mmCIF file of C-alpha atoms and ligand atoms in Angstrom:
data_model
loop_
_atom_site.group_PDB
_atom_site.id
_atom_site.type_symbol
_atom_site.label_atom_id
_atom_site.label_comp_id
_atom_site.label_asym_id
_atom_site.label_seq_id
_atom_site.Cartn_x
_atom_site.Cartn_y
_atom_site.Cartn_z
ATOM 1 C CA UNK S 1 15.153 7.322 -8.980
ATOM 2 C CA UNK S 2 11.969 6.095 -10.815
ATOM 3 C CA UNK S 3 11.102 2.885 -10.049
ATOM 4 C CA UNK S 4 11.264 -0.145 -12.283
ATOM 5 C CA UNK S 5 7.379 -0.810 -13.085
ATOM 6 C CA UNK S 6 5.799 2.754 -12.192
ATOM 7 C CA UNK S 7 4.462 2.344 -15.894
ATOM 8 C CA UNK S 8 3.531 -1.268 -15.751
ATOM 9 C CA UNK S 9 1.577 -0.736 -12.730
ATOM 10 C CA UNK S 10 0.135 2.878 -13.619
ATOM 11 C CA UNK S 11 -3.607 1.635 -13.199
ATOM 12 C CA UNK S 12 -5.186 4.150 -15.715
ATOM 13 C CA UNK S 13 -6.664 1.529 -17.734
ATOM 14 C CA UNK S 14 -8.510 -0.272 -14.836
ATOM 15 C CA UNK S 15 -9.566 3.539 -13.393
ATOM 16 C CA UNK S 16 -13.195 2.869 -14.502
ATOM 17 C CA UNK S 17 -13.971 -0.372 -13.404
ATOM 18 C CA UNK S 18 -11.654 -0.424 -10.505
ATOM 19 C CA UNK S 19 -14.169 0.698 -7.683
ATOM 20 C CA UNK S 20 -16.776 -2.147 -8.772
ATOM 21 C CA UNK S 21 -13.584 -4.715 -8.598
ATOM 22 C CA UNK S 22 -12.774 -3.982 -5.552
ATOM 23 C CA UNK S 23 -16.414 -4.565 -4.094
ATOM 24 C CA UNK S 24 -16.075 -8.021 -5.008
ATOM 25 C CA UNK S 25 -14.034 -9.906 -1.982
ATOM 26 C CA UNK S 26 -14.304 -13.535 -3.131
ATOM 27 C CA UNK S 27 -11.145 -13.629 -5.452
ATOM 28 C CA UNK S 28 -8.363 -14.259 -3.112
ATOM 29 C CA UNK S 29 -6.121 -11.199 -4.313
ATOM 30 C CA UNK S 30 -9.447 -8.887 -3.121
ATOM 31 C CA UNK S 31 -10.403 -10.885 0.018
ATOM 32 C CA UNK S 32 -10.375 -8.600 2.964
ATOM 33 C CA UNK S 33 -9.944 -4.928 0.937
ATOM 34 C CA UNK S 34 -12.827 -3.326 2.757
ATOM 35 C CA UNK S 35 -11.510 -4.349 7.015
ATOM 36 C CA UNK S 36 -7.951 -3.849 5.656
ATOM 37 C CA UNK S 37 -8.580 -0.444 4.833
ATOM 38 C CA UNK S 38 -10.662 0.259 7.612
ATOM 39 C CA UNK S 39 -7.666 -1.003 10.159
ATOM 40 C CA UNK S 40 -5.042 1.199 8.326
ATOM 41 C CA UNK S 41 -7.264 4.755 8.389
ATOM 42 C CA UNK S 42 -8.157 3.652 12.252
ATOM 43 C CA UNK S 43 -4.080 3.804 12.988
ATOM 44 C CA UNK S 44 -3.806 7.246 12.248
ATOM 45 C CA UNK S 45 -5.082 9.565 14.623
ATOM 46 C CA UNK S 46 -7.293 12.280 13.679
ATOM 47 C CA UNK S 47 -6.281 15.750 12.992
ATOM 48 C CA UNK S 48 -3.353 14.495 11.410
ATOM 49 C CA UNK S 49 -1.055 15.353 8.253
ATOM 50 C CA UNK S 50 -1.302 12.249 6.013
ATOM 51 C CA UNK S 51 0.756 10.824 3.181
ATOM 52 C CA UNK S 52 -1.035 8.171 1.250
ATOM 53 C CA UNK S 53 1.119 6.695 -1.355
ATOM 54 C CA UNK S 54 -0.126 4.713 -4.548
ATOM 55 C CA UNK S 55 -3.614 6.788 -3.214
ATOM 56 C CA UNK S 56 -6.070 5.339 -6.248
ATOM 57 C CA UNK S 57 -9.308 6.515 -6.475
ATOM 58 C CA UNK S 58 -9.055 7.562 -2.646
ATOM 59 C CA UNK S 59 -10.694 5.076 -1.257
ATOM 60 C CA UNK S 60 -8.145 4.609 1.932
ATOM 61 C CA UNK S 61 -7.606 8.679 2.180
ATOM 62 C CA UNK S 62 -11.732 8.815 2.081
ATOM 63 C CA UNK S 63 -11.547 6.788 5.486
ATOM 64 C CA UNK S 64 -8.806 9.132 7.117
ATOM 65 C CA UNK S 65 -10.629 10.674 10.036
ATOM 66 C CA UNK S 66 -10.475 14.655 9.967
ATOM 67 C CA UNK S 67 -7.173 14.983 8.262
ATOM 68 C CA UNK S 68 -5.749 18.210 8.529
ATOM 69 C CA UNK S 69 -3.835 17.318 5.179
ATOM 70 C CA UNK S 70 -4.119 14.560 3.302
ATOM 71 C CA UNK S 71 -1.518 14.190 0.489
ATOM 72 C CA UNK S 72 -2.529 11.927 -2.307
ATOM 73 C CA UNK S 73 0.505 10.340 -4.586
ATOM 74 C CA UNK S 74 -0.138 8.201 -7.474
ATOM 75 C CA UNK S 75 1.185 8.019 -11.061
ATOM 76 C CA UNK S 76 -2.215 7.228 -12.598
ATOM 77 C CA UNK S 77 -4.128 10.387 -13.871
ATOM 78 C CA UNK S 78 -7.018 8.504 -14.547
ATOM 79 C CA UNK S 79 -7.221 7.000 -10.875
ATOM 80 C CA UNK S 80 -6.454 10.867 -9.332
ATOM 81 C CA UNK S 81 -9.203 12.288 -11.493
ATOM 82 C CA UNK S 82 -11.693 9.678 -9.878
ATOM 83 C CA UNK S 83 -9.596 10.961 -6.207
ATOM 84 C CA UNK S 84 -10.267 14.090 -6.772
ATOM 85 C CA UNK S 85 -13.858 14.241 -7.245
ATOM 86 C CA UNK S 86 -14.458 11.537 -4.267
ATOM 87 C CA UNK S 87 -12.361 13.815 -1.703
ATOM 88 C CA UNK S 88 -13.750 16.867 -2.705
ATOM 89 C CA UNK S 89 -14.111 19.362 0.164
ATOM 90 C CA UNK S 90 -11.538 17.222 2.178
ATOM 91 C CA UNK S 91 -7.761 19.478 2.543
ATOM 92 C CA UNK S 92 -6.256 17.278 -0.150
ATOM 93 C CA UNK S 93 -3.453 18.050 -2.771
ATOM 94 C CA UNK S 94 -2.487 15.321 -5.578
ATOM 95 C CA UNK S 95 0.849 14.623 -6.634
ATOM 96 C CA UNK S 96 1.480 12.869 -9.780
ATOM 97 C CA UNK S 97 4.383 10.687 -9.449
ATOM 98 C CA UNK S 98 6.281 7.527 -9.149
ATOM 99 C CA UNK S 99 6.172 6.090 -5.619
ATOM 100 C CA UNK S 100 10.123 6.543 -5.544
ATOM 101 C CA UNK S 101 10.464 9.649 -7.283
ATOM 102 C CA UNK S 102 7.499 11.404 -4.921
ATOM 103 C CA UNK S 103 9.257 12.069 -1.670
ATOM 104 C CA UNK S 104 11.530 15.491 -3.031
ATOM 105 C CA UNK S 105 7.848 16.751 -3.184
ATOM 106 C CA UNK S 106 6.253 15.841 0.042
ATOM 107 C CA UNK S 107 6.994 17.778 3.723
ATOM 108 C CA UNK S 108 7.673 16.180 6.671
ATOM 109 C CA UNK S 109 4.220 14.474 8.062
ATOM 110 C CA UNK S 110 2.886 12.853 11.085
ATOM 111 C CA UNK S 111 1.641 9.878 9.215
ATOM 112 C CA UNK S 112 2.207 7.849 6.157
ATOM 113 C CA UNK S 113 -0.214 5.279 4.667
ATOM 114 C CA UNK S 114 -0.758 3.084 1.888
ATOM 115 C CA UNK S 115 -2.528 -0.223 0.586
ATOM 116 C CA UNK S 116 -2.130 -2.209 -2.021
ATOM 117 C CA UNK S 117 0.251 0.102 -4.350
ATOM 118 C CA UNK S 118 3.630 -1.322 -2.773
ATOM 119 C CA UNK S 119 3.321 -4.714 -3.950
ATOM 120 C CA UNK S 120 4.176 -2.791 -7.081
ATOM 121 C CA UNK S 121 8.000 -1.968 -6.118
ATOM 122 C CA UNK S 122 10.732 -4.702 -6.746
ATOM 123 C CA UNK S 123 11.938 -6.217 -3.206
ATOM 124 C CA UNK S 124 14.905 -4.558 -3.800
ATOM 125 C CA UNK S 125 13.081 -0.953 -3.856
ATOM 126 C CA UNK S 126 10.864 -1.524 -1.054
ATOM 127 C CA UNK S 127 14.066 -0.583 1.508
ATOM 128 C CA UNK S 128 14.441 2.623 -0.683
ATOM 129 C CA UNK S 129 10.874 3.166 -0.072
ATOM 130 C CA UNK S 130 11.123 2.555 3.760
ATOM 131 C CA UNK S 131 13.992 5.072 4.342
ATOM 132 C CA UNK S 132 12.349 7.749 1.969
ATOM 133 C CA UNK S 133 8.992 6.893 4.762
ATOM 134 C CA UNK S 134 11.220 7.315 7.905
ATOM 135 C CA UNK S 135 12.896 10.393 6.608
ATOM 136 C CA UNK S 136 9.751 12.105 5.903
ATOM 137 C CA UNK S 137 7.830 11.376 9.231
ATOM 138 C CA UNK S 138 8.274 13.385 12.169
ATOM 139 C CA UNK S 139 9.588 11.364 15.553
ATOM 140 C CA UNK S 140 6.392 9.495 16.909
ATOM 141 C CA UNK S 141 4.728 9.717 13.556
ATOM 142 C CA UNK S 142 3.060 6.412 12.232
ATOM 143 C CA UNK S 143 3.671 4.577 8.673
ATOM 144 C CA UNK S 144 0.643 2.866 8.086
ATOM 145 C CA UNK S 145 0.520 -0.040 5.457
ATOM 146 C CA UNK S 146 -2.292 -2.454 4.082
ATOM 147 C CA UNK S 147 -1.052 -4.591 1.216
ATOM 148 C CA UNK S 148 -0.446 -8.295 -0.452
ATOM 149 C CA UNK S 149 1.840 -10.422 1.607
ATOM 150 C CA UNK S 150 3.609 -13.433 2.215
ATOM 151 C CA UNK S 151 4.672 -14.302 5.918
ATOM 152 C CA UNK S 152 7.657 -15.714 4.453
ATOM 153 C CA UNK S 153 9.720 -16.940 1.220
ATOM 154 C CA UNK S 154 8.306 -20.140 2.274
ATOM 155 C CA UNK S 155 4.784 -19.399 3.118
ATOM 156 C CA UNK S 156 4.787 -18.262 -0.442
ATOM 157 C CA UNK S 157 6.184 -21.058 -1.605
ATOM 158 C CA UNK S 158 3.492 -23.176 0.457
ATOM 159 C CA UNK S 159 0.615 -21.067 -0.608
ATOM 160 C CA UNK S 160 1.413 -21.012 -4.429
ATOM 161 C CA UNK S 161 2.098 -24.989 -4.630
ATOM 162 C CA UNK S 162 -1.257 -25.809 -2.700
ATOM 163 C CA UNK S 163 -2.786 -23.015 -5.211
ATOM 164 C CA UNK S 164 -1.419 -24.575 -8.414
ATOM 165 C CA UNK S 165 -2.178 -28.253 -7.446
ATOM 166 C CA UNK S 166 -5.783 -27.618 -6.973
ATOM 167 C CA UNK S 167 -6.018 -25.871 -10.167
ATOM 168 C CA UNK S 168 -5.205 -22.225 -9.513
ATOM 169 C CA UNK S 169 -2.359 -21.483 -11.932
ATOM 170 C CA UNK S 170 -3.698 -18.145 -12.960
ATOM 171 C CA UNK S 171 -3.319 -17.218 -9.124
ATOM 172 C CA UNK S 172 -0.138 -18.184 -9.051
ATOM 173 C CA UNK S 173 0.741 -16.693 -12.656
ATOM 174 C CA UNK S 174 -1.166 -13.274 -11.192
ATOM 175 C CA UNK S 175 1.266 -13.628 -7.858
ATOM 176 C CA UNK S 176 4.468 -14.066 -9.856
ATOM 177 C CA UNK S 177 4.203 -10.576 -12.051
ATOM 178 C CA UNK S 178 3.993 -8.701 -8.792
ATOM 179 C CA UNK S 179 6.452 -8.286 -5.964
ATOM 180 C CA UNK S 180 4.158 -9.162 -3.130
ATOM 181 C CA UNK S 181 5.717 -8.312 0.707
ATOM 182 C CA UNK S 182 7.323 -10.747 2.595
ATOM 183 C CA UNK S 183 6.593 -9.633 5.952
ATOM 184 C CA UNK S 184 9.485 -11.079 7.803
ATOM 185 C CA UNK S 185 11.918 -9.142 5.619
ATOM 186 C CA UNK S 186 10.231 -5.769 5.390
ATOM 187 C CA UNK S 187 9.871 -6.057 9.029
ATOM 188 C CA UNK S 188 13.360 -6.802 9.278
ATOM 189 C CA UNK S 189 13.954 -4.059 7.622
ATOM 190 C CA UNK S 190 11.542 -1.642 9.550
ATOM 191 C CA UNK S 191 13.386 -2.396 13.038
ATOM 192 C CA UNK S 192 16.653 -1.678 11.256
ATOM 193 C CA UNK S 193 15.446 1.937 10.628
ATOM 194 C CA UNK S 194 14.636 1.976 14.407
ATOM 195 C CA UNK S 195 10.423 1.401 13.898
ATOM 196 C CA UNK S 196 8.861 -0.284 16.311
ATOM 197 C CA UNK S 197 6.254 -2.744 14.441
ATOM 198 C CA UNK S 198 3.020 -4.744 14.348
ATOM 199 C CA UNK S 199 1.306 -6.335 11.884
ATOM 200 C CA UNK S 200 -2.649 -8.082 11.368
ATOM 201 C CA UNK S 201 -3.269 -10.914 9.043
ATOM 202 C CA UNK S 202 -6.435 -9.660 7.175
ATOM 203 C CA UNK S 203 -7.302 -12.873 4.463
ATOM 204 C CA UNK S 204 -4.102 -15.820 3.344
ATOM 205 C CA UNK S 205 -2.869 -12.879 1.041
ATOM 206 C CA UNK S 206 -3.393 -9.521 2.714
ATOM 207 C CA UNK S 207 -1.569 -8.135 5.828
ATOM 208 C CA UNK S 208 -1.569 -4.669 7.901
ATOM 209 C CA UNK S 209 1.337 -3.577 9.126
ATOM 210 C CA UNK S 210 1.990 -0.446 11.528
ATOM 211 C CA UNK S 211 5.223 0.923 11.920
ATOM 212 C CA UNK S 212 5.771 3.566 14.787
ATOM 213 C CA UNK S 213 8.667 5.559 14.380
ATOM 214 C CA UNK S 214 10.501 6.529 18.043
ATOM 215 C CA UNK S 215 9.531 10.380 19.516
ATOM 216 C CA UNK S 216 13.108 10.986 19.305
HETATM 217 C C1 SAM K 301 -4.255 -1.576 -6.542
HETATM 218 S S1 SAM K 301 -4.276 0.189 -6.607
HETATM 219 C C2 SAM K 301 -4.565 0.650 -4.900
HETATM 220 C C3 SAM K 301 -5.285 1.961 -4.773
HETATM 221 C C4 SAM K 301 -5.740 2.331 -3.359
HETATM 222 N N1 SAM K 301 -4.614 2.594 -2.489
HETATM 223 C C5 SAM K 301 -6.629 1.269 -2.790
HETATM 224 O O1 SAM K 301 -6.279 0.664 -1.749
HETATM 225 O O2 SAM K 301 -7.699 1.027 -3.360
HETATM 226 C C6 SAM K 301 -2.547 0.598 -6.826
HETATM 227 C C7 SAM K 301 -2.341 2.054 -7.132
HETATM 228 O O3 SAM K 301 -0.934 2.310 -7.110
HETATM 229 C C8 SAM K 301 -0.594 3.084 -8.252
HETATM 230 N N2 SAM K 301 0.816 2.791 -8.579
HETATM 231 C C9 SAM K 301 1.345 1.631 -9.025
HETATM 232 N N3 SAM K 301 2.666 1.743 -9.182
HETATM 233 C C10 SAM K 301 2.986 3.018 -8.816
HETATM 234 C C11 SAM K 301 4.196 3.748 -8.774
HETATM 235 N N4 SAM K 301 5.356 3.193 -9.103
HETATM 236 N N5 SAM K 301 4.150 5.025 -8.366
HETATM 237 C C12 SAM K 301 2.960 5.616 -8.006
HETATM 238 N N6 SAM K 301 1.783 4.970 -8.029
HETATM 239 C C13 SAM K 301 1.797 3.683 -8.428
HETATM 240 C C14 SAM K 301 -1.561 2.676 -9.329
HETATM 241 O O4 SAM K 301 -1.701 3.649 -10.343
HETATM 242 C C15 SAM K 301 -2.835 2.467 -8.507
HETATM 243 O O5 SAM K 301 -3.603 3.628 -8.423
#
């Protein structure tokens, strides 16, 4: 199943610019990209086969210490071509595909990882997402995620009316075409697939959140 928006979110058009953007941590939606990713490539031990899903121009799978494979899924060409050339010499292979659609291509791994590409997926594919995640990592194996996040329904709710009435509609417009996390419900979620999780507050919009799945 394809998800909803895999061609609303396909970032080919922003591929160019999109390493410059991200440099610049004072909009709110960018605020803490850099320590986020850091966090998420420092959960996953080394010598490990990696997943990273929604992968970009590889900026989180260029962090991944000594990866023994790193698999790289995104839908965007444009962002994979800039991948590619970035993780050259690394042991990576690139799928091109839908974050939903991926997982009949990818093996069994010891750890999955991602920012900011799952905001993408409607809340009602994010559990699809999970269950494809737990099915495809081995017991003990780690999913790994770095994204934009509410604590709550009403954190959002709290975040975006303090945002609007001090003249920050566009932020709030930007927030409302996306399908940012609520933490409390994909956590929720998590435990029910029998992870054990843990999350990190990394700006007012951006969270980490490790999920370990049991040995056995
Ligand atoms: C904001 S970028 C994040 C890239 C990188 N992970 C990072 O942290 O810099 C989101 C990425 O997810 C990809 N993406 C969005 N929706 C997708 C989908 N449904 N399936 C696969 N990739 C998707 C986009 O093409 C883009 O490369």
């Amino acid at each position: 199943m394809r998800s909803e928006n895999a061609d609303k979110f396909n970032h080919d058009a922003d591929a160019p610019e999109y390493d410059r953007d991200v440099l610049n941590e004072s909009h709110p939606i960018r605020a803490g990209y850099e320590d986020l990713l850091k966090w998420v490539a420092q959960q996953v031990p080394s010598n490990s086969k990696v997943v990273d899903l929604g992968s970009g121009t590889g900026n989180l799978a260029m962090r991944i210490e000594s990866p023994t494979k790193l698999i790289c899924v995104d839908v965007s060409e444009q962002m994979t071509r800039i991948a590619r050339s970035k993780l050259a010499g690394l042991p990576c292979a690139f799928v091109l595909a839908d974050l939903l659609e991926c997982f009949t291509e990818l093996p069994v791994v010891d750890s999955i990882v991602s920012t900011y590409a799952i905001h993408h997926l409607a809340p009602t594919e994010k559990p699809i997402l999970f269950r494809n995640v737990c099915d495809h990592l081995r017991p003990g194996g780690k999913a790994v995620f770095g994204d934009l996040m509410f604590e709550s329904a009403r954190a959002e709710a709290a975040i975006c009316s303090e945002y609007s009435s001090t003249g920050r509609q566009n932020l709030v417009d930007d927030i409302n075409d996306e399908f940012f996390w609520h933490l409390d419900v994909a956590t929720d979620e998590l435990k029910r697939l029998g992870f054990k999780v843990r999350s990190k507050r990394f700006s007012e919009l951006s969270w980490g959140l490790l999920a370990e799945k049991p040995d056995s």
